[in-house]
Every structure is written in C-alpha cells, then in structure tokens.
Amino acid sequence: MTETLDLSLPSKLESAETVSSEVKIAAAKIGFEDDDANWVELAVHEAVINAITHGNKHSDVKKVEVKLIIEDDALTVYIRDKGEGFDPTQLPDPTDVDNLLKPSGRGIFYMRTFMDEVEHSLHPEGGTIVRLKKWKRQQQSA
C-alpha cells in the first residue's frame, strides 16, 4: 500500500488541526501503536506551526503545503512553507540551562526526538521543506 495525500492550507493556526486529523487517520491505517501515533502527531503539528509562524509569518497570501505518504510500514510527511528559509544548525539548544525556562524553541527538538528521520532543505523557489519519517515498530511476538 502506498497512499499519498496533498494539502494546501492557509497560514492560519487552525490549519495545524486539519493536518493533525489527517495524521491520526494515516497513523491508524499504518497501525502505529498509540504512543507512536501521538508522538508523530505532535511532531507534525510542531512542523506545521513552525511553517505558519516562522516561515510564512501568518501571511494571508502564503500557503503551507503538506504531503503525507502512507506506506505499510512508515509515514513520511513533507511540510513546505514559502518563507525565507533558515539554518537549523543555528537554532539555540533547548536543553541548554539558559533555555530551559523559555516557553518556545522546542519544535525541532521534538521532531528529532519523536521521528526516525528529520531533514530540512530549502526549496529552489523559496521556503523550507521539512521531511519527517516514522517507521512502524515491529510487533513483539509473545
């Protein structure tokens, strides 16, 4: 099974809920365990919020493009904003003692923690593409 879903969403925070709903459906199709499904949903939600807030800066004319690729054993999600792009290596470390009490700055940390693969790239026409992939864990036999 390979199923693809493409979404083009306005740069409004409500769009993150639309994506979360689709991720829940995809995770159920793949058969992710509940914990994994919840962590995947959180990671994708963070990526979409980052695209809306930091990438598109809530612009009414910029869309967030999301692609879900649903396979038997994995979910891959691409999130593209139309912003100026950024270098993820230049972000502050959220685990640094000076950053522990800051209310934001953990989105990429969560993505890297909860997903098996995380990549950032710049689109040739502008904007950032985040690719997130989670593999289905093999069931333990009794």
Coordinates of C-alpha atoms in Angstrom, one line a residue:
M1 CA 0.0 0.0 0.0
T2 CA 1.2 3.5 -0.8
E3 CA -1.2 6.3 -0.5
T4 CA -0.5 10.0 -0.9
L5 CA -2.4 13.0 0.4
D6 CA -1.6 16.5 -0.7
L7 CA -2.9 19.5 1.3
S8 CA -2.5 23.2 0.5
L9 CA -3.5 25.2 3.6
P10 CA -3.8 28.8 4.6
S11 CA -1.2 30.1 7.1
K12 CA -3.6 30.1 10.0
L13 CA -3.0 28.1 13.2
E14 CA -6.3 26.2 12.6
S15 CA -4.6 24.6 9.6
A16 CA -2.4 22.6 12.1
E17 CA -5.6 20.9 13.4
T18 CA -6.5 19.8 9.8
V19 CA -3.1 18.2 9.4
S20 CA -3.3 16.6 12.8
S21 CA -6.6 15.0 11.9
E22 CA -5.1 13.6 8.7
V23 CA -2.0 12.3 10.5
K24 CA -4.3 10.5 13.0
I25 CA -6.1 8.8 10.1
A26 CA -2.8 7.9 8.5
A27 CA -1.3 6.5 11.7
A28 CA -4.4 4.3 12.2
K29 CA -4.1 2.9 8.6
I30 CA -0.5 2.0 9.2
G31 CA -1.2 0.5 12.6
F32 CA 1.1 2.6 14.7
E33 CA 0.9 2.0 18.4
D34 CA -1.0 4.7 20.3
D35 CA 2.2 6.3 21.8
D36 CA 3.9 6.4 18.4
A37 CA 0.8 7.8 16.8
N38 CA 0.6 10.6 19.4
W39 CA 4.3 11.5 19.1
V40 CA 4.0 11.6 15.3
E41 CA 1.0 13.8 15.5
L42 CA 2.9 16.2 17.9
A43 CA 6.0 16.3 15.7
V44 CA 4.0 17.1 12.6
H45 CA 1.9 19.6 14.5
E46 CA 5.1 21.4 15.6
A47 CA 6.4 21.4 12.0
V48 CA 3.2 22.9 10.6
I49 CA 3.1 25.6 13.4
N50 CA 6.7 26.5 12.6
A51 CA 5.8 26.8 8.9
I52 CA 2.9 29.0 9.6
T53 CA 4.5 31.2 12.3
H54 CA 8.2 31.4 11.4
G55 CA 8.1 30.5 7.7
N56 CA 5.1 32.2 6.3
K57 CA 4.7 34.6 9.3
H58 CA 0.9 34.1 9.1
S59 CA 0.7 35.7 5.7
D60 CA -2.7 35.6 4.0
V61 CA -1.1 35.0 0.6
K62 CA 1.3 32.2 1.5
K63 CA 0.1 28.6 1.8
V64 CA 1.6 25.7 3.7
E65 CA 2.0 22.7 1.5
V66 CA 1.8 19.3 3.3
K67 CA 2.2 15.9 1.7
L68 CA 1.6 12.6 3.6
I69 CA 3.0 9.4 2.1
I70 CA 1.3 6.5 3.8
E71 CA 3.0 3.1 3.4
D72 CA 2.5 -0.3 5.0
D73 CA 5.4 0.3 7.4
A74 CA 6.0 4.0 7.5
L75 CA 4.6 7.5 7.3
T76 CA 6.5 10.3 5.6
V77 CA 5.3 13.9 5.9
Y78 CA 6.7 16.8 3.9
I79 CA 5.8 20.3 5.1
R80 CA 6.8 23.3 3.0
D81 CA 6.5 27.0 3.8
K82 CA 7.0 29.9 1.5
G83 CA 9.2 31.9 3.8
E84 CA 12.9 32.9 3.6
G85 CA 14.2 29.6 5.0
F86 CA 16.5 29.1 7.9
D87 CA 19.6 27.2 9.0
P88 CA 18.5 24.6 11.7
T89 CA 22.1 24.4 12.9
Q90 CA 21.9 28.0 14.1
L91 CA 19.0 27.4 16.5
P92 CA 19.6 27.6 20.2
D93 CA 19.8 24.3 22.1
P94 CA 16.6 23.9 24.0
T95 CA 18.3 21.7 26.6
D96 CA 20.9 24.4 27.4
V97 CA 20.3 25.6 31.0
D98 CA 19.8 29.2 29.7
N99 CA 16.9 28.0 27.5
L100 CA 15.1 25.5 29.8
L101 CA 12.5 28.0 31.0
K102 CA 11.8 29.6 27.7
P103 CA 8.3 29.0 26.5
S104 CA 9.2 28.2 22.9
G105 CA 12.1 26.9 20.8
R106 CA 11.5 23.1 21.2
G107 CA 9.6 22.3 18.0
I108 CA 12.6 20.9 16.1
F109 CA 13.9 19.2 19.2
Y110 CA 10.5 17.4 19.5
M111 CA 10.6 16.4 15.8
R112 CA 14.1 15.0 16.2
T113 CA 13.1 13.2 19.4
F114 CA 9.9 11.6 18.2
M115 CA 10.6 10.9 14.5
D116 CA 13.0 8.4 13.0
E117 CA 14.2 10.7 10.2
V118 CA 14.1 14.6 10.1
E119 CA 15.5 16.6 7.2
H120 CA 15.4 20.3 6.4
S121 CA 16.1 21.7 3.0
L122 CA 15.5 24.8 1.0
H123 CA 13.1 24.7 -1.9
P124 CA 14.6 26.2 -5.1
E125 CA 11.6 28.6 -5.4
G126 CA 11.9 29.6 -1.8
G127 CA 10.8 28.4 1.5
T128 CA 11.8 25.5 3.7
I129 CA 10.9 21.9 3.3
V130 CA 10.8 19.6 6.4
R131 CA 10.7 15.9 5.8
L132 CA 9.6 13.7 8.8
K133 CA 9.5 10.0 8.7
K134 CA 8.4 7.4 11.2
W135 CA 8.7 3.7 10.8
K136 CA 6.2 1.3 12.3
R137 CA 7.7 -0.7 15.1
Q138 CA 7.7 -4.4 14.6
Q139 CA 5.3 -6.2 16.9
Q140 CA 6.9 -8.3 19.6
S141 CA 5.8 -11.9 19.5
A142 CA 4.7 -13.5 22.7

